[in-house]
Every structure is written in structure tokens, then in C-alpha cells.
Amino acid sequence: MRIYPLEKSLNLTIDDIAADKSISHRCAIFSLLSDKPSRIRNYLRAGDTLNTLKIVQLLGAKVEDNGSEIAIMPPQKIKEPNEILECGNSGTAMRLFMGLLAAQEGFFVLSGDRYLNSRPMARIAKPLNDMGAKIDGVNNANNAPLCIRGSKFERFSFEGKIASAQVKSALLLAALYSNGCKFSEPELSRDHTERMLAGMGADIKRDDLEITLEPMKAPLAPLDIDVPNDPSSAFFFAVAALIIPGSHIILKNILLNKTRIEAYKILEKMGAEIKFHKTSSKYEDIGDIEVRYSPNLKGVEVSENISWLIDEAPALAIAFACAKGQSKLINAKELRVKESDRIAVTINALKQCGVDASELEDGFIINGSEAKFATIDSHGDHRIAMSFAVLGLKCGMQIEKSEFIATSFPNFAEILKKMGARVEDRAC
Ligand code: S3P
């Protein structure tokens, strides 16, 4: 993708931000927990979540899609598929299916693209295997391809050491189909699984950082849900509005769950003018986010609630690069095992753009400076590609492997063009 500097301000309302990826994955996967059809509107139609939908079909569900609503009819019993379950680029899909399938009758093989197959899976395989699961795979089950021979577990207690919603969700799904569990996390990670399971009638309770889940005695109630738009996807445009003079944008129908909007709060600390307008609240708070060009962004230090902003770190780095003074992000080692090593890839790309930036083992330091055109490599990471597209609105950018944007936000370039940006979006 080639992006040219934008010569005008952004003044628009964006109502077609991609639907929330975390919630969409869960809608497809959790529809298997019921015996009645789930109805999902605004499901994310992007590479990652379409793969999840396909896997749900291979596990026996029937999917009807009338364009505005997807109906998922679950099978009576999860079917043993006779093909590999391809998760593409998605860690969420692979990890949640690991938990779900570890407790089913049958044999299952999960695999992904070369990026996903190099990401760590022992964080789920090991605790489940310690409890009696039969998961094997490359590097002692730390990497996919993974094969799972399903079995049931005793009731278990697990103390999570990393704040990971994927680990939490995987273990809860395994426990739901077995004999329940007590699960604790070191800090609150995104809580969509708990909210949705509770909404479907599961016996799940949270006491601060500890969750108690009872086994599923009967199928859960189906989902009937409008997926809100994704705050992580909207964030690229929030940063764009902040750094392009004269801009004012409204991002519509965005999920406002506090575990998902921390990066916006950091922008506010930097001096950004952002307003949240809550419009509805069923299982989750939803609303519009209004962002104005903020010429006096200043550097900031970020060390807390990291799991609440982990997906936005690359785009936050772009805001840091455009601020006055030094910014620092720490306690974010998890960034090294996302779709790419986001610490190394972000910092290298910023350096290529002439920005004074350096890596820390668990984060980065960025000194605000004038960025210049560069050709950067996304390393197969959608969020790196989109973050540098945003910087490209200021100084121009050539982004290699930009096709990965379609894993989460297929209409990203279309929105850039609607904003008046000149984008050549042939895959490179
Ligand atoms: C996700 C959880 C986060 C996040 C990922 C989506 C989820 O990962 O980075 O993009 O939907 O559960 P971890 O739970 O591994 O931190």
C-alpha cells in the first residue's frame, strides 16, 4: 500500500469502522454452546473471523447469512472434522478453540499461517495438559500445528500469571464442558467471555480477579446480538484526527468497555481532545467517540493497565512520535508475541521514518520528532500496517505486506479514501 500526505483536514463521521473482532470470534464460537440458533448482526466479515465461522461449520454448525444477520444453528454434538481447522492469522481463534476442543469427544488439528504457527501456545497447552488434556504439537505443543484428543477434566483451580483474555477464555471453555473451575488473573483482562457466558445463562461469578465457573448442565441460551464496532480499529482514525491539523471526526457505534478504551485515555493524558458519548448499554457500553486535532500533544509514561491497550500500542507509538517530548511504554513484554514482535517492528519502522525511538525489553521510548517517508514492512501484522498508514497521512508511506489489513479491517483503505487520502492499495 502506498499512502500520500493528506493535504486537507479530516472532517467526517465514520460509521463503518470494522465490527469488534474479539466479540465476533466469541459470537461464532459460543453459538456452539447452545442448542438453538444464535443470531448475530454486524458480525466482522474479515479474514480472521470468517476463518472462525468456517471452523464452527466444520464442527457441525449450519450458517445462514442473509447479508444483515448471520444465523448459526449449532450441532447437537460437536462433530469430529476430517480436515485441519485453519485459524489463519488469528491467535484468538486458535487459543479459544484449543480450550473448547480439549474437552470434546474427538480428534482435532488446529493450524494457522506461518506467523500464527510461530506464536506461543504453551500458555494454554501446558495448563490444560497438566490437568489431563491431550494436546500435542510442534516444540512440545508450544506451536501449531496442534493436535487435540478431547477429554474431560476434573474441577480445577488455575492462577494465571499473564493478563490474557485468550488464556482465560480457553480455560473457561474447557472447564465449562468439564467440571468447572476457579480461575484467577493477575489483572483484569478484556472480559467479553465472562459477560457473554453470563448473558447466555452460564453459572459464572467474578469476585475481583477470581472467577468461579460451574460446569454446563444443559445447553446455554443462544445469542441474539448486535456486535458494536471495534475500538482498536477506530483508534487508527482517532490518532489520524489528532495529528492532521484542523481535523474533527466522530467514530460511531464503538464498544466502550473500559478494558478496551485505555489507549484513548492515554491520548487524553497527552492533551488530546476526546469525548465519549454513550448511546446504549446492554451487555456492554456502546457509543460514539469524538476526536479533534490537538496541536499540543505532549509525551507520557505508560506503565499500568497494559492489557487494556495492548492492541493499540503500535498506533499509540505513532501518537508518541507526533507529540512533543519523550514518551515511554513499559510492562508490555506481551507485545513481543503478538501478530509480530510489535516492539521490534514498530521501533525499526519508526527509525526508518527518522524518528528517535528505541526498544526496551518490555516496551519502548519514543522522542517526538518530524517523520519522513519510508518503505516499511508490516511483517504480516495488520496493526503495524494500519499504524504506519496513519503516519503516512503526514509524511507519505510505502507499506509492504499490507494485505494483512484484511484480517481485521477490510474496508480500512476505503475509509482513508473517503477521508480524501490518496491511497494505492494494491498488495505489495
Ligand atoms: C484478545 C485478547 C488479547 C488481544 C487480542 C484479542 C481476545 O490477547 O491482544 O487481539 O479477543 O481475547 P491476549 O489475551 O493474549 O492478551
Short mmCIF file of C-alpha atoms and ligand atoms in Angstrom, two decimals:
data_model
loop_
_atom_site.label_atom_id
_atom_site.label_comp_id
_atom_site.label_asym_id
_atom_site.label_seq_id
_atom_site.Cartn_x
_atom_site.Cartn_y
_atom_site.Cartn_z
CA MET A 1 0.00 0.00 0.00
CA ARG A 2 1.25 3.46 -0.87
CA ILE A 3 -0.09 6.42 1.06
CA TYR A 4 0.44 10.06 0.15
CA PRO A 5 0.44 13.01 2.58
CA LEU A 6 -3.05 14.36 3.20
CA GLU A 7 -3.36 17.97 2.23
CA LYS A 8 -6.66 18.68 3.98
CA SER A 9 -8.12 18.15 7.41
CA LEU A 10 -10.37 15.23 8.33
CA ASN A 11 -13.91 16.32 8.93
CA LEU A 12 -16.26 13.40 8.90
CA THR A 13 -18.38 10.92 10.76
CA ILE A 14 -17.22 7.35 10.30
CA ASP A 15 -19.98 4.79 10.77
CA ASP A 16 -18.31 1.85 9.05
CA ILE A 17 -15.43 1.05 11.39
CA ALA A 18 -14.91 -2.73 11.40
CA ALA A 19 -17.07 -4.68 13.86
CA ASP A 20 -15.40 -5.81 17.07
CA LYS A 21 -13.05 -8.71 16.41
CA SER A 22 -12.95 -10.14 19.96
CA ILE A 23 -16.73 -10.17 20.27
CA SER A 24 -17.24 -11.54 16.73
CA HIS A 25 -14.93 -14.51 17.37
CA ARG A 26 -16.79 -15.23 20.59
CA CYS A 27 -20.20 -14.97 18.91
CA ALA A 28 -19.26 -17.67 16.42
CA ILE A 29 -17.55 -19.94 18.94
CA PHE A 30 -20.09 -19.51 21.76
CA SER A 31 -23.00 -20.26 19.42
CA LEU A 32 -21.80 -23.88 19.79
CA LEU A 33 -22.70 -23.77 23.49
CA SER A 34 -26.42 -23.58 22.77
CA ASP A 35 -28.92 -25.95 21.16
CA LYS A 36 -30.82 -23.14 19.44
CA PRO A 37 -29.83 -20.78 16.62
CA SER A 38 -27.81 -17.72 17.58
CA ARG A 39 -28.49 -14.51 15.65
CA ILE A 40 -25.64 -12.13 15.08
CA ARG A 41 -25.82 -8.75 13.42
CA ASN A 42 -22.78 -6.73 12.35
CA TYR A 43 -20.51 -9.80 12.56
CA LEU A 44 -16.98 -8.85 11.47
CA ARG A 45 -16.53 -10.04 7.89
CA ALA A 46 -12.74 -10.07 7.89
CA GLY A 47 -10.16 -12.79 7.32
CA ASP A 48 -9.75 -13.84 10.96
CA THR A 49 -13.40 -14.02 11.93
CA LEU A 50 -14.51 -15.61 8.64
CA ASN A 51 -12.00 -18.40 9.37
CA THR A 52 -13.61 -18.84 12.78
CA LEU A 53 -17.04 -19.07 11.19
CA LYS A 54 -15.74 -21.71 8.79
CA ILE A 55 -14.31 -23.74 11.68
CA VAL A 56 -17.64 -23.56 13.51
CA GLN A 57 -19.22 -25.02 10.34
CA LEU A 58 -16.62 -27.79 10.17
CA LEU A 59 -17.57 -28.60 13.76
CA GLY A 60 -21.12 -29.23 12.59
CA ALA A 61 -22.92 -25.86 12.78
CA LYS A 62 -25.10 -24.61 9.92
CA VAL A 63 -24.65 -20.98 8.99
CA GLU A 64 -27.22 -18.85 7.18
CA ASP A 65 -26.19 -15.38 6.17
CA ASN A 66 -28.80 -13.02 4.74
CA GLY A 67 -26.33 -10.14 4.49
CA SER A 68 -27.53 -8.28 7.57
CA GLU A 69 -27.79 -11.16 10.04
CA ILE A 70 -25.88 -14.39 10.45
CA ALA A 71 -27.83 -17.27 11.99
CA ILE A 72 -25.74 -20.12 13.41
CA MET A 73 -27.55 -23.40 14.07
CA PRO A 74 -25.35 -25.43 16.43
CA PRO A 75 -24.99 -29.20 16.04
CA GLN A 76 -26.42 -31.45 18.77
CA LYS A 77 -22.89 -32.58 19.50
CA ILE A 78 -19.64 -31.14 18.20
CA LYS A 79 -18.61 -33.06 15.10
CA GLU A 80 -15.17 -34.52 14.58
CA PRO A 81 -14.00 -32.82 11.37
CA ASN A 82 -12.00 -34.72 8.77
CA GLU A 83 -9.89 -31.72 7.87
CA ILE A 84 -7.48 -29.33 9.52
CA LEU A 85 -9.08 -26.38 11.31
CA GLU A 86 -7.33 -23.41 9.73
CA CYS A 87 -7.14 -20.37 12.03
CA GLY A 88 -5.22 -18.21 9.53
CA ASN A 89 -3.54 -15.32 11.36
CA SER A 90 -5.73 -15.40 14.48
CA GLY A 91 -4.36 -16.17 17.94
CA THR A 92 -7.81 -15.65 19.45
CA ALA A 93 -9.35 -18.32 17.22
CA MET A 94 -6.59 -20.83 17.84
CA ARG A 95 -6.46 -20.34 21.59
CA LEU A 96 -10.21 -20.32 22.21
CA PHE A 97 -10.68 -23.42 20.05
CA MET A 98 -7.86 -25.15 21.97
CA GLY A 99 -9.86 -24.73 25.18
CA LEU A 100 -13.19 -25.68 23.67
CA LEU A 101 -11.91 -28.73 21.77
CA ALA A 102 -9.70 -30.04 24.58
CA ALA A 103 -12.92 -31.01 26.38
CA GLN A 104 -14.84 -32.52 23.41
CA GLU A 105 -15.01 -36.09 22.28
CA GLY A 106 -12.90 -36.50 19.15
CA PHE A 107 -9.66 -35.63 17.42
CA PHE A 108 -8.92 -32.14 16.12
CA VAL A 109 -6.00 -30.46 14.35
CA LEU A 110 -5.50 -26.69 14.52
CA SER A 111 -3.13 -24.80 12.29
CA GLY A 112 -2.54 -21.28 11.00
CA ASP A 113 -0.35 -19.20 8.73
CA ARG A 114 3.42 -19.04 9.28
CA TYR A 115 3.07 -16.09 11.65
CA LEU A 116 0.45 -17.74 13.85
CA ASN A 117 2.30 -21.06 13.83
CA SER A 118 5.30 -19.35 15.40
CA ARG A 119 3.32 -17.80 18.29
CA PRO A 120 3.37 -19.38 21.78
CA MET A 121 0.60 -21.83 22.54
CA ALA A 122 2.13 -23.49 25.64
CA ARG A 123 0.37 -20.88 27.76
CA ILE A 124 -2.79 -22.88 27.05
CA ALA A 125 -1.50 -26.36 26.13
CA LYS A 126 0.60 -26.66 29.30
CA PRO A 127 -2.06 -25.86 31.93
CA LEU A 128 -4.62 -27.97 30.08
CA ASN A 129 -2.17 -30.88 29.70
CA ASP A 130 -1.29 -30.57 33.41
CA MET A 131 -4.99 -31.07 34.11
CA GLY A 132 -5.13 -34.16 31.92
CA ALA A 133 -5.78 -32.80 28.40
CA LYS A 134 -4.14 -34.44 25.40
CA ILE A 135 -2.70 -31.63 23.32
CA ASP A 136 0.43 -32.15 21.28
CA GLY A 137 2.16 -30.04 18.66
CA VAL A 138 5.41 -28.61 17.38
CA ASN A 139 8.02 -27.67 20.04
CA ASN A 140 6.34 -29.70 22.75
CA ALA A 141 2.94 -28.24 21.97
CA ASN A 142 4.17 -24.65 22.12
CA ASN A 143 3.48 -24.12 18.40
CA ALA A 144 0.84 -25.12 15.89
CA PRO A 145 0.09 -27.34 14.09
CA LEU A 146 -1.51 -28.72 17.23
CA CYS A 147 -3.48 -31.91 17.61
CA ILE A 148 -6.01 -32.42 20.30
CA ARG A 149 -7.59 -35.64 21.54
CA GLY A 150 -10.51 -34.35 23.58
CA SER A 151 -11.15 -35.49 27.15
CA LYS A 152 -12.88 -34.23 30.30
CA PHE A 153 -11.07 -32.71 33.28
CA GLU A 154 -11.60 -32.76 37.00
CA ARG A 155 -12.63 -29.46 38.53
CA PHE A 156 -9.50 -27.30 38.60
CA SER A 157 -8.04 -24.13 40.07
CA PHE A 158 -5.71 -22.06 37.96
CA GLU A 159 -3.80 -18.93 38.85
CA GLY A 160 -2.98 -17.09 35.62
CA LYS A 161 0.39 -15.35 35.57
CA ILE A 162 -0.19 -13.22 32.47
CA ALA A 163 -3.17 -10.94 31.94
CA SER A 164 -4.52 -12.71 28.87
CA ALA A 165 -8.16 -12.87 27.83
CA GLN A 166 -7.28 -15.64 25.42
CA VAL A 167 -5.82 -17.87 28.15
CA LYS A 168 -8.75 -17.03 30.44
CA SER A 169 -11.32 -17.81 27.74
CA ALA A 170 -9.65 -21.07 26.72
CA LEU A 171 -9.54 -22.40 30.28
CA LEU A 172 -13.10 -21.30 31.00
CA LEU A 173 -14.38 -23.08 27.88
CA ALA A 174 -12.55 -26.29 28.85
CA ALA A 175 -13.97 -26.07 32.39
CA LEU A 176 -17.48 -25.31 31.20
CA TYR A 177 -17.55 -28.62 29.28
CA SER A 178 -15.85 -30.49 32.17
CA ASN A 179 -16.33 -29.96 35.90
CA GLY A 180 -15.96 -26.23 36.36
CA CYS A 181 -13.04 -24.21 37.73
CA LYS A 182 -11.73 -21.36 39.78
CA PHE A 183 -9.61 -19.08 37.63
CA SER A 184 -7.72 -16.02 38.73
CA GLU A 185 -5.88 -13.46 36.63
CA PRO A 186 -3.12 -11.08 37.74
CA GLU A 187 -5.07 -8.07 36.47
CA LEU A 188 -8.38 -7.74 34.69
CA SER A 189 -8.06 -8.62 31.01
CA ARG A 190 -10.84 -7.94 28.49
CA ASP A 191 -13.95 -9.52 29.96
CA HIS A 192 -16.19 -10.27 26.97
CA THR A 193 -16.12 -14.02 27.63
CA GLU A 194 -17.45 -13.64 31.17
CA ARG A 195 -20.08 -11.14 30.10
CA MET A 196 -21.29 -13.24 27.19
CA LEU A 197 -21.30 -16.54 29.10
CA ALA A 198 -23.26 -14.90 31.92
CA GLY A 199 -25.68 -13.44 29.34
CA MET A 200 -26.17 -16.94 27.90
CA GLY A 201 -27.06 -18.28 31.35
CA ALA A 202 -23.79 -19.94 32.42
CA ASP A 203 -23.20 -20.15 36.17
CA ILE A 204 -20.21 -17.80 36.34
CA LYS A 205 -19.26 -15.40 39.12
CA ARG A 206 -16.48 -12.89 39.45
CA ASP A 207 -15.04 -11.78 42.77
CA ASP A 208 -12.43 -9.14 41.99
CA LEU A 209 -9.79 -11.07 39.96
CA GLU A 210 -11.20 -14.52 40.68
CA ILE A 211 -13.78 -16.24 38.51
CA THR A 212 -15.79 -19.27 39.59
CA LEU A 213 -17.43 -21.24 36.81
CA GLU A 214 -19.76 -24.21 37.23
CA PRO A 215 -19.99 -26.89 34.54
CA MET A 216 -22.65 -26.55 31.86
CA LYS A 217 -25.55 -28.83 32.87
CA ALA A 218 -27.72 -28.03 29.86
CA PRO A 219 -27.16 -26.12 26.62
CA LEU A 220 -26.92 -22.36 27.15
CA ALA A 221 -29.34 -19.81 25.72
CA PRO A 222 -28.49 -18.70 22.18
CA LEU A 223 -27.00 -15.31 21.40
CA ASP A 224 -29.05 -12.52 19.88
CA ILE A 225 -26.60 -9.70 19.49
CA ASP A 226 -25.60 -6.60 17.57
CA VAL A 227 -21.80 -6.54 17.56
CA PRO A 228 -20.55 -3.00 18.24
CA ASN A 229 -17.68 -1.52 16.23
CA ASP A 230 -14.12 -2.20 17.31
CA PRO A 231 -12.39 0.46 19.46
CA SER A 232 -8.99 -0.92 18.40
CA SER A 233 -9.85 -0.41 14.72
CA ALA A 234 -11.38 3.02 15.40
CA PHE A 235 -8.19 4.02 17.21
CA PHE A 236 -6.23 4.40 13.96
CA PHE A 237 -8.61 7.16 12.89
CA ALA A 238 -8.56 8.75 16.35
CA VAL A 239 -4.78 9.09 16.05
CA ALA A 240 -5.14 10.37 12.46
CA ALA A 241 -7.54 13.12 13.59
CA LEU A 242 -5.18 14.16 16.39
CA ILE A 243 -2.18 14.63 14.13
CA ILE A 244 -3.75 16.13 10.99
CA PRO A 245 -4.30 19.90 11.53
CA GLY A 246 -7.89 21.11 11.68
CA SER A 247 -9.46 17.65 11.94
CA HIS A 248 -12.65 16.70 13.73
CA ILE A 249 -14.09 13.20 13.46
CA ILE A 250 -16.88 11.20 15.03
CA LEU A 251 -16.46 7.44 15.28
CA LYS A 252 -19.89 5.83 15.52
CA ASN A 253 -21.22 2.88 17.49
CA ILE A 254 -17.97 1.93 19.22
CA LEU A 255 -17.58 -0.57 22.07
CA LEU A 256 -16.77 1.46 25.21
CA ASN A 257 -15.85 -1.39 27.59
CA LYS A 258 -13.20 0.05 29.96
CA THR A 259 -10.78 -2.80 29.19
CA ARG A 260 -10.78 -1.69 25.56
CA ILE A 261 -10.51 2.12 25.59
CA GLU A 262 -7.47 2.69 27.78
CA ALA A 263 -5.39 3.87 24.80
CA TYR A 264 -7.87 6.73 24.28
CA LYS A 265 -7.40 7.64 27.96
CA ILE A 266 -3.64 7.79 27.37
CA LEU A 267 -4.22 10.14 24.44
CA GLU A 268 -6.30 12.32 26.78
CA LYS A 269 -3.38 12.36 29.24
CA MET A 270 -1.21 13.54 26.36
CA GLY A 271 -3.55 16.50 25.86
CA ALA A 272 -5.91 15.12 23.24
CA GLU A 273 -9.43 16.42 22.96
CA ILE A 274 -11.64 13.32 23.02
CA LYS A 275 -15.29 12.96 24.01
CA PHE A 276 -17.19 9.74 24.67
CA HIS A 277 -20.96 9.83 24.06
CA LYS A 278 -22.59 6.71 25.48
CA THR A 279 -25.62 5.68 23.41
CA SER A 280 -26.59 2.24 24.72
CA SER A 281 -25.71 -0.39 27.25
CA LYS A 282 -26.97 -3.98 27.15
CA TYR A 283 -24.11 -6.41 27.82
CA GLU A 284 -21.58 -3.72 27.01
CA ASP A 285 -21.44 0.09 26.91
CA ILE A 286 -21.54 1.37 23.34
CA GLY A 287 -21.30 4.91 21.99
CA ASP A 288 -19.65 7.46 19.74
CA ILE A 289 -16.14 8.85 20.15
CA GLU A 290 -15.41 12.40 19.04
CA VAL A 291 -11.82 13.43 18.39
CA ARG A 292 -10.40 16.86 17.49
CA TYR A 293 -6.99 17.83 16.19
CA SER A 294 -4.87 18.50 19.24
CA PRO A 295 -1.73 20.53 18.39
CA ASN A 296 -0.16 20.35 21.85
CA LEU A 297 0.21 16.61 22.41
CA LYS A 298 2.92 16.01 24.99
CA GLY A 299 4.93 12.91 25.90
CA VAL A 300 3.63 10.48 28.51
CA GLU A 301 4.77 7.46 30.54
CA VAL A 302 2.57 4.38 30.42
CA SER A 303 3.13 1.53 32.85
CA GLU A 304 -0.31 0.37 34.02
CA ASN A 305 -3.37 -1.42 32.64
CA ILE A 306 -1.22 -2.57 29.74
CA SER A 307 -3.55 -5.40 28.71
CA TRP A 308 -6.24 -2.76 28.21
CA LEU A 309 -4.21 -1.04 25.49
CA ILE A 310 -2.04 -3.83 24.16
CA ASP A 311 -3.64 -3.92 20.70
CA GLU A 312 -3.36 -0.15 20.30
CA ALA A 313 0.36 0.07 21.21
CA PRO A 314 1.63 0.41 17.60
CA ALA A 315 -0.83 3.23 16.84
CA LEU A 316 -0.10 4.80 20.21
CA ALA A 317 3.57 4.79 19.17
CA ILE A 318 2.58 6.94 16.17
CA ALA A 319 0.90 9.43 18.53
CA PHE A 320 4.08 9.37 20.68
CA ALA A 321 6.18 10.13 17.60
CA CYS A 322 3.97 13.15 16.81
CA ALA A 323 3.96 14.52 20.38
CA LYS A 324 6.39 17.00 21.96
CA GLY A 325 8.97 15.37 24.23
CA GLN A 326 9.60 11.84 25.34
CA SER A 327 7.08 9.02 25.76
CA LYS A 328 7.72 5.68 27.35
CA LEU A 329 5.75 2.43 27.44
CA ILE A 330 6.83 -0.33 29.86
CA ASN A 331 5.49 -3.61 31.30
CA ALA A 332 4.40 -4.56 27.80
CA LYS A 333 6.51 -7.64 27.09
CA GLU A 334 3.43 -9.35 25.63
CA LEU A 335 3.87 -7.08 22.60
CA ARG A 336 6.75 -9.32 21.55
CA VAL A 337 4.41 -12.29 20.94
CA LYS A 338 1.54 -10.64 19.09
CA GLU A 339 0.98 -10.98 15.31
CA SER A 340 4.61 -9.78 15.09
CA ASP A 341 7.20 -8.72 17.66
CA ARG A 342 5.47 -5.36 17.92
CA ILE A 343 8.24 -3.76 19.96
CA ALA A 344 10.97 -4.54 17.41
CA VAL A 345 8.83 -3.99 14.32
CA THR A 346 7.34 -0.67 15.49
CA ILE A 347 10.67 0.76 16.62
CA ASN A 348 12.55 -0.33 13.48
CA ALA A 349 9.89 1.16 11.26
CA LEU A 350 9.86 4.43 13.24
CA LYS A 351 13.65 4.63 12.95
CA GLN A 352 13.31 4.15 9.19
CA CYS A 353 11.00 7.17 9.26
CA GLY A 354 13.72 9.18 11.02
CA VAL A 355 12.03 9.16 14.43
CA ASP A 356 14.23 8.96 17.54
CA ALA A 357 12.98 5.70 19.07
CA SER A 358 14.47 2.82 21.00
CA GLU A 359 13.45 -0.62 22.19
CA LEU A 360 13.20 -1.71 25.80
CA GLU A 361 12.86 -5.36 26.66
CA ASP A 362 9.26 -4.72 27.74
CA GLY A 363 8.33 -1.63 25.76
CA PHE A 364 9.80 1.39 24.03
CA ILE A 365 10.93 5.01 24.33
CA ILE A 366 9.97 7.48 21.63
CA ASN A 367 11.07 11.10 21.32
CA GLY A 368 8.63 13.15 19.30
CA SER A 369 10.25 14.20 16.03
CA GLU A 370 9.48 15.02 12.40
CA ALA A 371 8.79 11.79 10.47
CA LYS A 372 9.71 11.28 6.83
CA PHE A 373 8.64 8.95 4.02
CA ALA A 374 9.88 5.37 4.30
CA THR A 375 9.18 1.91 2.94
CA ILE A 376 8.26 -0.25 5.90
CA ASP A 377 7.45 -3.95 6.27
CA SER A 378 4.36 -4.92 8.26
CA HIS A 379 5.84 -8.35 9.00
CA GLY A 380 2.41 -9.78 8.34
CA ASP A 381 0.89 -7.67 11.12
CA HIS A 382 -2.36 -5.84 10.33
CA ARG A 383 -1.96 -3.32 13.14
CA ILE A 384 1.58 -2.37 12.12
CA ALA A 385 0.39 -1.79 8.56
CA MET A 386 -2.54 0.40 9.66
CA SER A 387 -0.49 2.37 12.21
CA PHE A 388 2.09 3.33 9.59
CA ALA A 389 -0.65 4.15 7.10
CA VAL A 390 -1.80 6.75 9.64
CA LEU A 391 1.70 8.21 9.91
CA GLY A 392 1.73 8.14 6.10
CA LEU A 393 -1.11 10.70 6.13
CA LYS A 394 1.52 13.14 7.44
CA CYS A 395 4.67 12.18 5.54
CA GLY A 396 3.75 9.53 2.94
CA MET A 397 4.49 5.81 3.41
CA GLN A 398 5.05 2.65 1.41
CA ILE A 399 3.80 -0.37 3.36
CA GLU A 400 4.81 -3.88 2.40
CA LYS A 401 2.58 -6.87 3.20
CA SER A 402 -0.35 -4.51 3.66
CA GLU A 403 -2.73 -7.28 2.54
CA PHE A 404 -2.78 -8.44 6.18
CA ILE A 405 -5.01 -5.45 6.97
CA ALA A 406 -7.85 -7.60 5.64
CA THR A 407 -7.52 -9.96 8.63
CA SER A 408 -9.32 -7.39 10.80
CA PHE A 409 -10.36 -4.32 8.77
CA PRO A 410 -11.05 -4.99 5.06
CA ASN A 411 -12.52 -1.53 4.40
CA PHE A 412 -9.65 0.39 6.04
CA ALA A 413 -8.28 1.79 2.77
CA GLU A 414 -11.79 2.64 1.61
CA ILE A 415 -12.29 4.84 4.69
CA LEU A 416 -8.91 6.51 4.12
CA LYS A 417 -10.01 7.32 0.59
CA LYS A 418 -13.36 8.65 1.83
CA MET A 419 -11.35 10.97 4.07
CA GLY A 420 -9.67 12.35 0.98
CA ALA A 421 -6.40 10.41 1.25
CA ARG A 422 -4.60 9.24 -1.86
CA VAL A 423 -4.01 5.52 -1.39
CA GLU A 424 -2.74 2.97 -3.84
CA ASP A 425 -3.85 -0.18 -2.17
CA ARG A 426 -2.51 -2.92 -4.41
CA ALA A 427 -0.95 -5.56 -2.19
CA CYS A 428 2.83 -5.36 -2.12
C1 S3P B 1 -7.94 -10.93 22.51
C2 S3P B 1 -7.11 -10.81 23.59
C3 S3P B 1 -5.81 -10.13 23.54
C4 S3P B 1 -5.67 -9.27 22.30
C5 S3P B 1 -6.15 -9.96 21.07
C6 S3P B 1 -7.61 -10.35 21.21
C7 S3P B 1 -9.21 -11.64 22.69
O1 S3P B 1 -4.77 -11.10 23.56
O2 S3P B 1 -4.34 -8.85 22.15
O3 S3P B 1 -6.01 -9.12 19.94
O4 S3P B 1 -10.11 -11.48 21.85
O5 S3P B 1 -9.34 -12.38 23.67
P1 S3P B 1 -4.26 -11.77 24.94
O6 S3P B 1 -5.44 -12.24 25.64
O7 S3P B 1 -3.34 -12.88 24.56
O8 S3P B 1 -3.53 -10.68 25.64
#
